Amino acid sequence: MKKIVLWISLILLCTGCTNQGDTSGNEKAISAQLNRLFNSYAKSGENLYDRPVPQGLFTDTLKTLLEKAVKTSEDDMERVKNSEYPDDKPLLLEGSVFTSLYEGFTSYRIRKIMINNVSKDKAESIVEFQNAAFAPKAVWTDHVLLVKDSGGWKIDNIIFGDNPDLKDLRSSLENFIAEARQPQ
């Protein structure tokens, strides 16, 4: 009996005894969410105005911030339209809202997905972007933070890696909303 337990222990030790299927499933689900994000909002935040923020893609906190930012922008468009100077430029969510390069990307690659080994409900993904419209082409990386809840993996924030003027998506949206509240 001891030999059988010893052999089973040795086999489990050699094979790693890890739950690779779960990790792989999580990575596929995270990749699907990232692809959904970057295919929906490839080059600019204009799509934020065209349709509601999708369910299940963002955490409730980030979804609420996005909706507030869009509402803030739409309110400012209306304010400018009805002002003495209707040709002034309103506050807009311009450029690539979800990456750190204003001009956006022409391609992206998910370089790495890291799932928190302790909590198993938080992950970070490193995404490499390229914009071939520049010479030389621009290449940068941003970090997407995700949280898993009963509805699956959701994007919670994006850390803008290479742009010193932008910290992260949440801060950018909060600053945008706060700027609109400043007296005109």
PDB file of C-alpha atoms in Angstrom:
ATOM      1  CA  MET A   1       0.000   0.000   0.000  1.00  0.00           C
ATOM      2  CA  LYS A   2       2.833   2.388   0.861  1.00  0.00           C
ATOM      3  CA  LYS A   3       4.440   1.687  -2.527  1.00  0.00           C
ATOM      4  CA  ILE A   4       1.231   2.569  -4.358  1.00  0.00           C
ATOM      5  CA  VAL A   5       0.888   5.852  -2.461  1.00  0.00           C
ATOM      6  CA  LEU A   6       4.557   6.599  -3.124  1.00  0.00           C
ATOM      7  CA  TRP A   7       4.179   5.892  -6.853  1.00  0.00           C
ATOM      8  CA  ILE A   8       1.021   7.995  -7.123  1.00  0.00           C
ATOM      9  CA  SER A   9       2.749  10.826  -5.257  1.00  0.00           C
ATOM     10  CA  LEU A  10       5.756  10.574  -7.574  1.00  0.00           C
ATOM     11  CA  ILE A  11       3.554  10.595 -10.683  1.00  0.00           C
ATOM     12  CA  LEU A  12       1.593  13.610  -9.433  1.00  0.00           C
ATOM     13  CA  LEU A  13       4.806  15.407  -8.576  1.00  0.00           C
ATOM     14  CA  CYS A  14       6.282  14.741 -12.008  1.00  0.00           C
ATOM     15  CA  THR A  15       3.179  15.851 -13.894  1.00  0.00           C
ATOM     16  CA  GLY A  16       2.928  19.033 -11.881  1.00  0.00           C
ATOM     17  CA  CYS A  17      -0.558  18.346 -10.543  1.00  0.00           C
ATOM     18  CA  THR A  18      -1.793  21.680 -11.863  1.00  0.00           C
ATOM     19  CA  ASN A  19      -5.161  22.595 -13.202  1.00  0.00           C
ATOM     20  CA  GLN A  20      -3.998  23.526 -16.699  1.00  0.00           C
ATOM     21  CA  GLY A  21      -7.488  23.276 -18.155  1.00  0.00           C
ATOM     22  CA  ASP A  22      -8.801  25.984 -15.842  1.00  0.00           C
ATOM     23  CA  THR A  23      -5.896  28.302 -16.613  1.00  0.00           C
ATOM     24  CA  SER A  24      -6.329  27.729 -20.319  1.00  0.00           C
ATOM     25  CA  GLY A  25     -10.069  28.377 -20.065  1.00  0.00           C
ATOM     26  CA  ASN A  26      -9.472  31.601 -18.155  1.00  0.00           C
ATOM     27  CA  GLU A  27      -6.883  32.741 -20.678  1.00  0.00           C
ATOM     28  CA  LYS A  28      -9.278  32.041 -23.556  1.00  0.00           C
ATOM     29  CA  ALA A  29     -12.049  33.981 -21.814  1.00  0.00           C
ATOM     30  CA  ILE A  30      -9.688  36.906 -21.115  1.00  0.00           C
ATOM     31  CA  SER A  31      -8.425  36.890 -24.708  1.00  0.00           C
ATOM     32  CA  ALA A  32     -12.020  36.922 -25.943  1.00  0.00           C
ATOM     33  CA  GLN A  33     -12.794  39.985 -23.802  1.00  0.00           C
ATOM     34  CA  LEU A  34      -9.666  41.800 -25.010  1.00  0.00           C
ATOM     35  CA  ASN A  35     -10.486  41.000 -28.631  1.00  0.00           C
ATOM     36  CA  ARG A  36     -14.042  42.189 -28.068  1.00  0.00           C
ATOM     37  CA  LEU A  37     -12.764  45.485 -26.646  1.00  0.00           C
ATOM     38  CA  PHE A  38     -10.172  46.216 -29.305  1.00  0.00           C
ATOM     39  CA  ASN A  39     -12.371  45.113 -32.203  1.00  0.00           C
ATOM     40  CA  SER A  40     -15.261  47.263 -30.940  1.00  0.00           C
ATOM     41  CA  TYR A  41     -13.192  50.368 -30.254  1.00  0.00           C
ATOM     42  CA  ALA A  42     -10.292  49.914 -32.639  1.00  0.00           C
ATOM     43  CA  LYS A  43      -9.261  53.437 -33.460  1.00  0.00           C
ATOM     44  CA  SER A  44     -11.342  55.931 -31.555  1.00  0.00           C
ATOM     45  CA  GLY A  45     -13.922  56.553 -28.916  1.00  0.00           C
ATOM     46  CA  GLU A  46     -16.513  57.513 -31.550  1.00  0.00           C
ATOM     47  CA  ASN A  47     -18.247  54.157 -31.117  1.00  0.00           C
ATOM     48  CA  LEU A  48     -18.973  55.159 -27.520  1.00  0.00           C
ATOM     49  CA  TYR A  49     -21.412  57.730 -28.907  1.00  0.00           C
ATOM     50  CA  ASP A  50     -23.023  55.399 -31.451  1.00  0.00           C
ATOM     51  CA  ARG A  51     -24.193  52.627 -29.145  1.00  0.00           C
ATOM     52  CA  PRO A  52     -24.578  51.831 -25.460  1.00  0.00           C
ATOM     53  CA  VAL A  53     -21.589  50.567 -23.506  1.00  0.00           C
ATOM     54  CA  PRO A  54     -21.756  46.786 -23.934  1.00  0.00           C
ATOM     55  CA  GLN A  55     -22.929  44.598 -21.080  1.00  0.00           C
ATOM     56  CA  GLY A  56     -20.422  42.154 -19.657  1.00  0.00           C
ATOM     57  CA  LEU A  57     -17.303  43.773 -21.100  1.00  0.00           C
ATOM     58  CA  PHE A  58     -16.457  46.203 -18.290  1.00  0.00           C
ATOM     59  CA  THR A  59     -16.814  46.102 -14.521  1.00  0.00           C
ATOM     60  CA  ASP A  60     -19.760  48.087 -13.195  1.00  0.00           C
ATOM     61  CA  THR A  61     -17.406  50.822 -11.964  1.00  0.00           C
ATOM     62  CA  LEU A  62     -15.694  51.283 -15.320  1.00  0.00           C
ATOM     63  CA  LYS A  63     -18.964  50.982 -17.254  1.00  0.00           C
ATOM     64  CA  THR A  64     -20.488  53.726 -15.083  1.00  0.00           C
ATOM     65  CA  LEU A  65     -17.457  55.978 -15.659  1.00  0.00           C
ATOM     66  CA  LEU A  66     -17.658  55.442 -19.429  1.00  0.00           C
ATOM     67  CA  GLU A  67     -21.379  56.231 -19.434  1.00  0.00           C
ATOM     68  CA  LYS A  68     -20.825  59.376 -17.338  1.00  0.00           C
ATOM     69  CA  ALA A  69     -18.046  60.537 -19.662  1.00  0.00           C
ATOM     70  CA  VAL A  70     -20.233  60.030 -22.749  1.00  0.00           C
ATOM     71  CA  LYS A  71     -23.157  61.815 -21.058  1.00  0.00           C
ATOM     72  CA  THR A  72     -20.850  64.657 -20.011  1.00  0.00           C
ATOM     73  CA  SER A  73     -19.649  65.028 -23.590  1.00  0.00           C
ATOM     74  CA  GLU A  74     -23.159  64.902 -25.040  1.00  0.00           C
ATOM     75  CA  ASP A  75     -24.313  67.527 -22.531  1.00  0.00           C
ATOM     76  CA  ASP A  76     -21.408  69.773 -23.502  1.00  0.00           C
ATOM     77  CA  MET A  77     -22.203  69.347 -27.208  1.00  0.00           C
ATOM     78  CA  GLU A  78     -25.748  70.498 -26.484  1.00  0.00           C
ATOM     79  CA  ARG A  79     -24.509  73.395 -24.333  1.00  0.00           C
ATOM     80  CA  VAL A  80     -22.181  74.635 -27.087  1.00  0.00           C
ATOM     81  CA  LYS A  81     -24.845  74.196 -29.759  1.00  0.00           C
ATOM     82  CA  ASN A  82     -27.224  76.430 -27.774  1.00  0.00           C
ATOM     83  CA  SER A  83     -24.600  78.998 -26.755  1.00  0.00           C
ATOM     84  CA  GLU A  84     -23.622  82.337 -28.279  1.00  0.00           C
ATOM     85  CA  TYR A  85     -20.751  80.512 -29.967  1.00  0.00           C
ATOM     86  CA  PRO A  86     -22.203  77.333 -31.492  1.00  0.00           C
ATOM     87  CA  ASP A  87     -19.059  76.821 -33.572  1.00  0.00           C
ATOM     88  CA  ASP A  88     -16.884  76.346 -30.465  1.00  0.00           C
ATOM     89  CA  LYS A  89     -15.544  72.898 -29.885  1.00  0.00           C
ATOM     90  CA  PRO A  90     -17.288  70.933 -27.125  1.00  0.00           C
ATOM     91  CA  LEU A  91     -15.563  68.454 -24.836  1.00  0.00           C
ATOM     92  CA  LEU A  92     -15.224  65.201 -26.741  1.00  0.00           C
ATOM     93  CA  LEU A  93     -13.860  61.754 -26.066  1.00  0.00           C
ATOM     94  CA  GLU A  94     -11.399  61.939 -28.916  1.00  0.00           C
ATOM     95  CA  GLY A  95      -8.776  59.606 -30.231  1.00  0.00           C
ATOM     96  CA  SER A  96      -8.176  56.130 -29.011  1.00  0.00           C
ATOM     97  CA  VAL A  97      -9.794  56.154 -25.579  1.00  0.00           C
ATOM     98  CA  PHE A  98      -8.657  52.612 -24.745  1.00  0.00           C
ATOM     99  CA  THR A  99      -4.945  52.902 -25.626  1.00  0.00           C
ATOM    100  CA  SER A 100      -2.195  55.302 -24.679  1.00  0.00           C
ATOM    101  CA  LEU A 101      -1.587  56.547 -28.237  1.00  0.00           C
ATOM    102  CA  TYR A 102      -4.122  59.182 -29.329  1.00  0.00           C
ATOM    103  CA  GLU A 103      -3.992  58.038 -32.959  1.00  0.00           C
ATOM    104  CA  GLY A 104      -4.839  54.459 -32.008  1.00  0.00           C
ATOM    105  CA  PHE A 105      -3.436  51.259 -33.406  1.00  0.00           C
ATOM    106  CA  THR A 106      -3.347  49.399 -36.688  1.00  0.00           C
ATOM    107  CA  SER A 107      -2.641  46.044 -35.027  1.00  0.00           C
ATOM    108  CA  TYR A 108      -2.329  44.527 -31.573  1.00  0.00           C
ATOM    109  CA  ARG A 109      -1.054  41.358 -29.981  1.00  0.00           C
ATOM    110  CA  ILE A 110      -1.815  39.941 -26.552  1.00  0.00           C
ATOM    111  CA  ARG A 111       1.693  39.272 -25.278  1.00  0.00           C
ATOM    112  CA  LYS A 112       0.958  37.830 -21.872  1.00  0.00           C
ATOM    113  CA  ILE A 113      -1.906  37.024 -19.527  1.00  0.00           C
ATOM    114  CA  MET A 114      -1.128  36.721 -15.824  1.00  0.00           C
ATOM    115  CA  ILE A 115      -3.804  35.416 -13.490  1.00  0.00           C
ATOM    116  CA  ASN A 116      -3.338  36.146  -9.787  1.00  0.00           C
ATOM    117  CA  ASN A 117      -2.389  32.784  -8.264  1.00  0.00           C
ATOM    118  CA  VAL A 118      -3.787  33.656  -4.856  1.00  0.00           C
ATOM    119  CA  SER A 119      -7.180  35.203  -5.584  1.00  0.00           C
ATOM    120  CA  LYS A 120      -7.755  33.638  -9.039  1.00  0.00           C
ATOM    121  CA  ASP A 121     -10.230  36.453  -9.718  1.00  0.00           C
ATOM    122  CA  LYS A 122      -7.808  39.133 -10.908  1.00  0.00           C
ATOM    123  CA  ALA A 123      -5.682  39.173 -14.024  1.00  0.00           C
ATOM    124  CA  GLU A 124      -3.370  41.454 -15.930  1.00  0.00           C
ATOM    125  CA  SER A 125      -2.744  41.289 -19.629  1.00  0.00           C
ATOM    126  CA  ILE A 126       0.120  42.920 -21.475  1.00  0.00           C
ATOM    127  CA  VAL A 127      -0.996  44.063 -24.913  1.00  0.00           C
ATOM    128  CA  GLU A 128       1.440  45.250 -27.560  1.00  0.00           C
ATOM    129  CA  PHE A 129       0.094  47.733 -30.075  1.00  0.00           C
ATOM    130  CA  GLN A 130       1.471  48.986 -33.347  1.00  0.00           C
ATOM    131  CA  ASN A 131       0.527  51.926 -35.509  1.00  0.00           C
ATOM    132  CA  ALA A 132       2.061  51.457 -38.943  1.00  0.00           C
ATOM    133  CA  ALA A 133       0.739  54.843 -40.120  1.00  0.00           C
ATOM    134  CA  PHE A 134       3.859  56.412 -38.613  1.00  0.00           C
ATOM    135  CA  ALA A 135       7.386  56.230 -39.968  1.00  0.00           C
ATOM    136  CA  PRO A 136       8.952  54.613 -38.091  1.00  0.00           C
ATOM    137  CA  LYS A 137       5.932  52.684 -36.880  1.00  0.00           C
ATOM    138  CA  ALA A 138       4.885  53.316 -33.304  1.00  0.00           C
ATOM    139  CA  VAL A 139       5.046  50.319 -30.963  1.00  0.00           C
ATOM    140  CA  TRP A 140       3.904  50.423 -27.344  1.00  0.00           C
ATOM    141  CA  THR A 141       2.425  48.293 -24.594  1.00  0.00           C
ATOM    142  CA  ASP A 142      -0.473  48.892 -22.245  1.00  0.00           C
ATOM    143  CA  HIS A 143      -1.609  46.730 -19.335  1.00  0.00           C
ATOM    144  CA  VAL A 144      -5.248  45.679 -19.107  1.00  0.00           C
ATOM    145  CA  LEU A 145      -6.506  44.803 -15.628  1.00  0.00           C
ATOM    146  CA  LEU A 146      -9.410  42.361 -15.414  1.00  0.00           C
ATOM    147  CA  VAL A 147     -11.612  41.079 -12.620  1.00  0.00           C
ATOM    148  CA  LYS A 148     -13.607  37.858 -12.588  1.00  0.00           C
ATOM    149  CA  ASP A 149     -17.087  37.827 -11.098  1.00  0.00           C
ATOM    150  CA  SER A 150     -20.129  35.618 -11.523  1.00  0.00           C
ATOM    151  CA  GLY A 151     -20.546  37.026 -15.046  1.00  0.00           C
ATOM    152  CA  GLY A 152     -17.015  36.111 -16.121  1.00  0.00           C
ATOM    153  CA  TRP A 153     -13.922  38.212 -16.800  1.00  0.00           C
ATOM    154  CA  LYS A 154     -14.448  41.975 -17.111  1.00  0.00           C
ATOM    155  CA  ILE A 155     -12.108  44.834 -17.892  1.00  0.00           C
ATOM    156  CA  ASP A 156     -11.559  46.961 -14.790  1.00  0.00           C
ATOM    157  CA  ASN A 157      -8.884  49.419 -15.935  1.00  0.00           C
ATOM    158  CA  ILE A 158      -6.161  49.970 -18.516  1.00  0.00           C
ATOM    159  CA  ILE A 159      -2.752  51.179 -17.390  1.00  0.00           C
ATOM    160  CA  PHE A 160      -1.305  53.358 -20.123  1.00  0.00           C
ATOM    161  CA  GLY A 161       2.313  52.291 -20.237  1.00  0.00           C
ATOM    162  CA  ASP A 162       4.187  54.596 -22.556  1.00  0.00           C
ATOM    163  CA  ASN A 163       2.390  57.925 -22.295  1.00  0.00           C
ATOM    164  CA  PRO A 164       3.590  60.108 -19.409  1.00  0.00           C
ATOM    165  CA  ASP A 165       0.522  62.365 -19.760  1.00  0.00           C
ATOM    166  CA  LEU A 166      -1.925  59.525 -19.138  1.00  0.00           C
ATOM    167  CA  LYS A 167      -1.873  57.286 -16.091  1.00  0.00           C
ATOM    168  CA  ASP A 168      -4.766  54.958 -16.764  1.00  0.00           C
ATOM    169  CA  LEU A 169      -8.237  54.801 -18.287  1.00  0.00           C
ATOM    170  CA  ARG A 170     -10.142  55.406 -15.058  1.00  0.00           C
ATOM    171  CA  SER A 171      -8.097  58.504 -14.168  1.00  0.00           C
ATOM    172  CA  SER A 172      -8.476  59.839 -17.712  1.00  0.00           C
ATOM    173  CA  LEU A 173     -12.252  59.460 -17.583  1.00  0.00           C
ATOM    174  CA  GLU A 174     -12.465  60.996 -14.103  1.00  0.00           C
ATOM    175  CA  ASN A 175     -10.334  63.958 -15.254  1.00  0.00           C
ATOM    176  CA  PHE A 176     -12.498  64.382 -18.358  1.00  0.00           C
ATOM    177  CA  ILE A 177     -15.669  64.495 -16.240  1.00  0.00           C
ATOM    178  CA  ALA A 178     -14.073  66.888 -13.712  1.00  0.00           C
ATOM    179  CA  GLU A 179     -12.882  69.187 -16.513  1.00  0.00           C
ATOM    180  CA  ALA A 180     -16.436  69.494 -17.792  1.00  0.00           C
ATOM    181  CA  ARG A 181     -17.591  70.607 -14.350  1.00  0.00           C
ATOM    182  CA  GLN A 182     -15.178  73.553 -14.386  1.00  0.00           C
ATOM    183  CA  PRO A 183     -16.905  76.917 -14.941  1.00  0.00           C
ATOM    184  CA  GLN A 184     -16.894  77.879 -18.596  1.00  0.00           C
TER     185      GLN A 184
END
